[in-house]
mmCIF file of C-alpha atoms and ligand atoms in Angstrom:
data_model
loop_
_atom_site.group_PDB
_atom_site.id
_atom_site.type_symbol
_atom_site.label_atom_id
_atom_site.label_comp_id
_atom_site.label_asym_id
_atom_site.label_seq_id
_atom_site.Cartn_x
_atom_site.Cartn_y
_atom_site.Cartn_z
ATOM 1 C CA MET A 11 -6.047 18.297 15.129
ATOM 2 C CA SER A 12 -8.956 15.854 16.203
ATOM 3 C CA GLU A 13 -9.135 13.463 18.694
ATOM 4 C CA ARG A 14 -9.572 10.941 15.838
ATOM 5 C CA SER A 15 -6.162 11.240 14.558
ATOM 6 C CA ALA A 16 -4.471 11.431 18.184
ATOM 7 C CA LYS A 17 -6.054 8.009 18.467
ATOM 8 C CA LEU A 18 -5.161 6.705 14.906
ATOM 9 C CA LEU A 19 -1.392 7.915 15.391
ATOM 10 C CA HIS A 20 -1.407 5.723 18.774
ATOM 11 C CA ARG A 21 -2.354 2.485 16.817
ATOM 12 C CA ILE A 22 0.159 3.109 14.303
ATOM 13 C CA ASP A 23 2.909 0.146 14.623
ATOM 14 C CA LEU A 24 5.602 3.016 13.782
ATOM 15 C CA PHE A 25 4.740 5.042 16.760
ATOM 16 C CA ALA A 26 3.550 2.227 19.007
ATOM 17 C CA ASP A 27 6.572 2.966 21.566
ATOM 18 C CA LEU A 28 6.343 6.529 21.772
ATOM 19 C CA SER A 29 5.668 7.986 24.928
ATOM 20 C CA GLU A 30 2.131 9.568 25.517
ATOM 21 C CA GLU A 31 3.835 13.041 25.629
ATOM 22 C CA ASP A 32 5.645 12.525 22.211
ATOM 23 C CA LEU A 33 2.769 11.264 20.755
ATOM 24 C CA ASP A 34 0.453 14.016 22.104
ATOM 25 C CA GLN A 35 3.294 16.493 20.652
ATOM 26 C CA VAL A 36 3.232 14.700 17.227
ATOM 27 C CA ALA A 37 -0.617 14.701 17.092
ATOM 28 C CA ALA A 38 -0.725 18.398 17.778
ATOM 29 C CA ALA A 39 1.340 19.005 14.834
ATOM 30 C CA ALA A 40 -0.327 16.826 12.453
ATOM 31 C CA LYS A 41 -3.114 17.633 9.724
ATOM 32 C CA VAL A 42 -5.743 15.462 8.967
ATOM 33 C CA HIS A 43 -6.957 15.436 4.948
ATOM 34 C CA THR A 44 -9.543 13.662 3.330
ATOM 35 C CA PHE A 45 -9.388 12.943 -0.167
ATOM 36 C CA PRO A 46 -11.698 11.408 -3.099
ATOM 37 C CA ARG A 47 -10.914 8.497 -5.191
ATOM 38 C CA ASP A 48 -8.020 9.269 -7.817
ATOM 39 C CA GLU A 49 -6.805 11.988 -6.297
ATOM 40 C CA ARG A 50 -2.988 12.668 -6.498
ATOM 41 C CA ILE A 51 -1.489 13.501 -2.986
ATOM 42 C CA PHE A 52 1.964 14.305 -4.511
ATOM 43 C CA ASP A 53 3.953 13.563 -7.903
ATOM 44 C CA ALA A 54 7.199 12.000 -8.391
ATOM 45 C CA GLY A 55 9.903 14.786 -8.283
ATOM 46 C CA ASP A 56 7.924 16.632 -5.927
ATOM 47 C CA THR A 57 9.909 18.330 -2.557
ATOM 48 C CA ALA A 58 9.144 16.015 0.262
ATOM 49 C CA ASP A 59 7.876 18.038 3.002
ATOM 50 C CA ALA A 60 5.814 15.577 4.866
ATOM 51 C CA LEU A 61 5.204 12.238 6.080
ATOM 52 C CA TYR A 62 1.542 10.563 5.635
ATOM 53 C CA VAL A 63 0.056 7.908 7.776
ATOM 54 C CA VAL A 64 -3.076 6.070 6.024
ATOM 55 C CA ALA A 65 -5.821 6.541 8.430
ATOM 56 C CA SER A 66 -8.566 4.658 6.210
ATOM 57 C CA GLY A 67 -8.438 3.931 2.283
ATOM 58 C CA LYS A 68 -6.110 2.691 -0.162
ATOM 59 C CA ILE A 69 -2.957 4.405 -1.923
ATOM 60 C CA ASN A 70 -1.310 3.399 -4.857
ATOM 61 C CA ILE A 71 2.589 4.082 -5.343
ATOM 62 C CA VAL A 72 3.155 4.923 -8.887
ATOM 63 C CA VAL A 73 6.170 5.512 -11.366
ATOM 64 C CA THR A 74 5.131 6.631 -15.001
ATOM 65 C CA SER A 75 7.491 5.696 -17.952
ATOM 66 C CA PRO A 76 8.626 8.570 -20.301
ATOM 67 C CA ASP A 77 5.805 7.132 -22.758
ATOM 68 C CA GLY A 78 3.045 7.663 -19.928
ATOM 69 C CA LYS A 79 2.806 3.843 -18.835
ATOM 70 C CA ASP A 80 1.840 3.363 -15.025
ATOM 71 C CA LEU A 81 3.399 1.129 -12.907
ATOM 72 C CA ILE A 82 2.069 0.471 -9.271
ATOM 73 C CA LEU A 83 4.933 -0.193 -7.110
ATOM 74 C CA ALA A 84 2.698 -0.776 -3.958
ATOM 75 C CA VAL A 85 -0.863 -0.574 -2.501
ATOM 76 C CA LEU A 86 -0.773 0.857 0.872
ATOM 77 C CA GLY A 87 -3.763 0.619 3.524
ATOM 78 C CA GLU A 88 -4.870 1.498 6.801
ATOM 79 C CA GLY A 89 -1.796 2.165 9.371
ATOM 80 C CA GLN A 90 1.015 2.299 6.739
ATOM 81 C CA VAL A 91 3.055 5.281 6.224
ATOM 82 C CA PHE A 92 4.499 6.597 3.102
ATOM 83 C CA GLY A 93 6.754 9.854 2.013
ATOM 84 C CA GLU A 94 9.439 8.632 4.504
ATOM 85 C CA MET A 95 11.977 8.091 1.676
ATOM 86 C CA GLY A 96 11.903 11.812 0.817
ATOM 87 C CA LEU A 97 12.331 12.766 4.376
ATOM 88 C CA LEU A 98 15.299 10.476 5.146
ATOM 89 C CA ASP A 99 17.399 11.372 1.852
ATOM 90 C CA ALA A 100 16.277 14.906 1.235
ATOM 91 C CA VAL A 101 15.834 13.801 -2.331
ATOM 92 C CA PRO A 102 12.565 14.487 -4.317
ATOM 93 C CA ARG A 103 9.461 11.984 -4.243
ATOM 94 C CA SER A 104 10.894 8.744 -5.601
ATOM 95 C CA ALA A 105 7.035 7.902 -6.828
ATOM 96 C CA ALA A 106 3.604 9.511 -7.198
ATOM 97 C CA ALA A 107 0.990 8.584 -4.388
ATOM 98 C CA ILE A 108 -2.559 8.402 -5.854
ATOM 99 C CA THR A 109 -5.617 7.508 -3.830
ATOM 100 C CA ALA A 110 -7.170 4.110 -4.930
ATOM 101 C CA THR A 111 -10.556 4.626 -3.054
ATOM 102 C CA PRO A 112 -11.792 7.591 -0.925
ATOM 103 C CA ALA A 113 -8.947 7.967 1.902
ATOM 104 C CA GLU A 114 -8.326 9.794 4.902
ATOM 105 C CA LEU A 115 -4.674 10.629 5.655
ATOM 106 C CA VAL A 116 -2.781 12.283 8.572
ATOM 107 C CA SER A 117 0.477 14.018 7.370
ATOM 108 C CA ILE A 118 3.197 15.016 9.833
ATOM 109 C CA ALA A 119 5.824 18.094 8.658
ATOM 110 C CA ARG A 120 9.178 17.149 7.843
ATOM 111 C CA SER A 121 10.552 19.605 10.888
ATOM 112 C CA ASP A 122 8.391 17.478 13.591
ATOM 113 C CA PHE A 123 9.382 14.231 11.865
ATOM 114 C CA ASP A 124 13.029 15.053 12.285
ATOM 115 C CA GLN A 125 12.927 16.276 15.843
ATOM 116 C CA LEU A 126 11.262 13.003 16.667
ATOM 117 C CA LEU A 127 13.743 10.848 14.797
ATOM 118 C CA GLU A 128 16.456 12.782 17.213
ATOM 119 C CA ARG A 129 14.572 12.159 20.278
ATOM 120 C CA GLN A 130 13.421 8.499 19.583
ATOM 121 C CA PRO A 131 16.130 6.060 18.211
ATOM 122 C CA GLY A 132 13.374 3.277 18.402
ATOM 123 C CA LEU A 133 11.781 5.072 15.655
ATOM 124 C CA SER A 134 14.559 4.772 13.344
ATOM 125 C CA ARG A 135 14.840 0.836 13.884
ATOM 126 C CA LYS A 136 11.044 0.566 13.141
ATOM 127 C CA LEU A 137 11.447 2.585 10.050
ATOM 128 C CA LEU A 138 14.377 0.528 8.761
ATOM 129 C CA HIS A 139 12.153 -2.581 9.277
ATOM 130 C CA ILE A 140 9.331 -0.986 7.174
ATOM 131 C CA MET A 141 11.897 -0.373 4.593
ATOM 132 C CA ALA A 142 13.556 -3.807 4.931
ATOM 133 C CA GLU A 143 10.300 -5.311 4.405
ATOM 134 C CA ARG A 144 9.611 -2.865 1.380
ATOM 135 C CA LEU A 145 12.703 -3.740 -0.319
ATOM 136 C CA ARG A 146 11.895 -7.406 0.137
ATOM 137 C CA ARG A 147 8.514 -7.140 -1.959
ATOM 138 C CA ALA A 148 10.071 -4.865 -4.197
ATOM 139 C CA ASN A 149 12.866 -7.627 -5.083
ATOM 140 C CA THR A 150 10.091 -10.485 -5.394
ATOM 141 C CA LYS A 151 8.193 -7.998 -7.604
ATOM 142 C CA MET A 152 11.106 -7.443 -9.850
ATOM 143 C CA GLU A 153 11.925 -11.214 -10.081
ATOM 144 C CA SER A 154 8.034 -11.830 -11.015
ATOM 145 C CA LEU A 155 8.279 -9.132 -13.696
ATOM 146 C CA ALA A 156 11.470 -10.475 -15.272
ATOM 147 C CA TYR A 157 10.718 -13.949 -15.159
ATOM 148 C CA MET A 158 7.257 -14.840 -14.994
ATOM 149 C CA ASP A 159 4.580 -14.927 -17.690
ATOM 150 C CA VAL A 160 1.251 -12.920 -17.232
ATOM 151 C CA ALA A 161 -0.612 -15.864 -15.933
ATOM 152 C CA GLY A 162 1.970 -16.491 -13.157
ATOM 153 C CA ARG A 163 2.321 -12.826 -12.381
ATOM 154 C CA LEU A 164 -1.306 -12.721 -11.707
ATOM 155 C CA ALA A 165 -1.331 -15.912 -9.725
ATOM 156 C CA ARG A 166 1.269 -14.397 -7.425
ATOM 157 C CA TYR A 167 -0.574 -11.059 -7.221
ATOM 158 C CA PHE A 168 -3.984 -12.583 -6.177
ATOM 159 C CA LEU A 169 -2.060 -14.821 -3.674
ATOM 160 C CA ASP A 170 -0.167 -11.895 -2.089
ATOM 161 C CA LEU A 171 -3.834 -9.820 -1.949
ATOM 162 C CA ALA A 172 -5.290 -12.865 -0.155
ATOM 163 C CA ARG A 173 -2.575 -13.133 2.299
ATOM 164 C CA ASP A 174 -2.445 -9.402 3.210
ATOM 165 C CA HIS A 175 -5.911 -8.231 2.769
ATOM 166 C CA GLY A 176 -7.981 -11.619 2.363
ATOM 167 C CA GLN A 177 -10.878 -12.582 5.076
ATOM 168 C CA SER A 178 -11.359 -16.118 5.675
ATOM 169 C CA LEU A 179 -14.915 -17.269 5.514
ATOM 170 C CA GLY A 180 -14.325 -20.129 7.518
ATOM 171 C CA ASN A 181 -15.356 -22.624 5.071
ATOM 172 C CA GLY A 182 -12.279 -23.011 3.012
ATOM 173 C CA TRP A 183 -12.542 -19.911 1.074
ATOM 174 C CA ILE A 184 -10.976 -16.598 1.343
ATOM 175 C CA VAL A 185 -12.632 -13.384 0.066
ATOM 176 C CA LEU A 186 -11.061 -10.203 -1.170
ATOM 177 C CA ARG A 187 -11.955 -6.852 -2.428
ATOM 178 C CA ARG A 188 -10.665 -6.999 -5.927
ATOM 179 C CA PRO A 189 -8.999 -3.764 -7.396
ATOM 180 C CA THR A 190 -10.075 -2.678 -10.940
ATOM 181 C CA HIS A 191 -8.684 -4.585 -13.834
ATOM 182 C CA SER A 192 -6.696 -1.417 -14.786
ATOM 183 C CA ASP A 193 -5.110 -1.164 -11.245
ATOM 184 C CA ILE A 194 -4.393 -4.986 -11.486
ATOM 185 C CA ALA A 195 -2.845 -4.391 -14.763
ATOM 186 C CA HIS A 196 -0.781 -1.741 -13.706
ATOM 187 C CA SER A 197 0.564 -3.684 -10.708
ATOM 188 C CA ILE A 198 1.852 -6.807 -12.988
ATOM 189 C CA GLY A 199 2.803 -4.800 -16.188
ATOM 190 C CA THR A 200 0.237 -5.914 -18.774
ATOM 191 C CA SER A 201 -3.132 -4.472 -20.406
ATOM 192 C CA ARG A 202 -6.516 -4.442 -18.662
ATOM 193 C CA GLU A 203 -7.658 -6.773 -21.539
ATOM 194 C CA THR A 204 -5.235 -9.468 -20.716
ATOM 195 C CA VAL A 205 -6.154 -9.179 -17.042
ATOM 196 C CA SER A 206 -9.891 -9.970 -17.710
ATOM 197 C CA ARG A 207 -8.762 -12.761 -20.098
ATOM 198 C CA VAL A 208 -6.481 -14.476 -17.533
ATOM 199 C CA ILE A 209 -9.124 -14.084 -14.786
ATOM 200 C CA ASN A 210 -11.524 -15.679 -16.923
ATOM 201 C CA ASP A 211 -8.835 -18.748 -17.339
ATOM 202 C CA PHE A 212 -8.430 -18.972 -13.682
ATOM 203 C CA GLU A 213 -12.206 -19.200 -12.988
ATOM 204 C CA SER A 214 -12.213 -22.076 -15.322
ATOM 205 C CA GLN A 215 -8.786 -23.843 -14.530
ATOM 206 C CA PHE A 216 -8.685 -23.135 -10.473
ATOM 207 C CA GLY A 217 -12.062 -22.321 -9.651
ATOM 208 C CA MET A 218 -11.748 -18.936 -8.603
ATOM 209 C CA VAL A 219 -14.864 -17.121 -8.215
ATOM 210 C CA ASN A 220 -15.510 -13.230 -9.088
ATOM 211 C CA LYS A 221 -18.637 -11.629 -8.005
ATOM 212 C CA GLY A 222 -18.962 -7.828 -8.055
ATOM 213 C CA ARG A 223 -15.945 -6.107 -6.415
ATOM 214 C CA PHE A 224 -15.172 -9.405 -4.786
ATOM 215 C CA THR A 225 -12.984 -12.510 -5.602
ATOM 216 C CA TYR A 226 -13.119 -15.783 -3.732
ATOM 217 C CA ILE A 227 -9.888 -18.055 -3.576
ATOM 218 C CA ARG A 228 -9.609 -21.446 -1.702
ATOM 219 C CA GLU A 229 -7.621 -21.502 1.268
ATOM 220 C CA GLU A 230 -5.534 -24.564 -0.015
ATOM 221 C CA GLN A 231 -4.290 -22.498 -2.684
ATOM 222 C CA LEU A 232 -2.546 -20.348 -0.368
ATOM 223 C CA ARG A 233 -0.340 -23.169 1.121
HETATM 224 P P1 CMP B 326 9.198 9.127 -1.140
HETATM 225 O O1 CMP B 326 10.143 8.981 -2.055
HETATM 226 O O2 CMP B 326 9.253 10.389 -0.250
HETATM 227 O O3 CMP B 326 7.514 9.405 -1.835
HETATM 228 C C1 CMP B 326 7.358 8.345 -2.829
HETATM 229 C C2 CMP B 326 6.901 7.214 -1.194
HETATM 230 O O4 CMP B 326 6.494 6.000 -2.116
HETATM 231 C C3 CMP B 326 8.298 6.846 -0.974
HETATM 232 O O5 CMP B 326 8.613 7.948 -0.420
HETATM 233 C C4 CMP B 326 7.713 5.493 -0.104
HETATM 234 O O6 CMP B 326 7.323 5.990 0.867
HETATM 235 C C5 CMP B 326 6.746 5.226 -1.072
HETATM 236 N N1 CMP B 326 7.322 3.974 -2.028
HETATM 237 C C6 CMP B 326 8.293 4.158 -3.078
HETATM 238 N N2 CMP B 326 8.732 2.898 -3.563
HETATM 239 C C7 CMP B 326 8.030 2.026 -2.731
HETATM 240 C C8 CMP B 326 7.926 0.616 -2.818
HETATM 241 N N3 CMP B 326 8.434 -0.306 -3.710
HETATM 242 N N4 CMP B 326 7.016 -0.006 -1.934
HETATM 243 C C9 CMP B 326 6.072 0.698 -0.996
HETATM 244 N N5 CMP B 326 6.265 1.905 -0.992
HETATM 245 C C10 CMP B 326 7.163 2.763 -1.829
#
């Protein structure tokens, strides 16, 4: 167990209130993994044996339809946890976790996590908080998939991305690192070609700017 992952666990909101002693115990049992892009951490239906914390990089949470179409339910980044559902309800993984970029993860085995939950009621409260927020986001996503056209879904996608991961440039613009058109398409339930076409429309209609892997959006569009 490297010092780096001990430090990382201290920074994660879920573990922020644990005593040094408890955290050191978790850190001692935790494992660090490094993955390239497009690596499957686990698949839907796998046995759930660990909780994962994202140390760096991005992870796509993906469900696949019987005819092979992927839907990205969420993109998780540094400090976020996943794999908690299978540990809490002892049911196989509800979705696959696939690296969207090179990533470093810390895993905590089920038995260690179970012991921690029993000793630390505050941890359960934090997990409930995380799950409530995810349910809220899932509801919003369901609403947009059911009721919005592709342009509406894509606009909401970019606005959420700008709010969650955008950086203000201080001159009225926000910059964000744009996921691949394929990942965007899989997040909003459309094709890669349609994403490219609607992004072109956004450039001409709303002044969105795309340069390389980055997208620039005016801050006023977030209000
Ligand atoms: P688990 O079911 O063990 O494995 C898949 C994980 O993906 C799940 O735990 C959650 O951690 C995560 N997950 C599933 N659905 C969502 C969602 N809608 N939003 C964010 N994360 C999710």
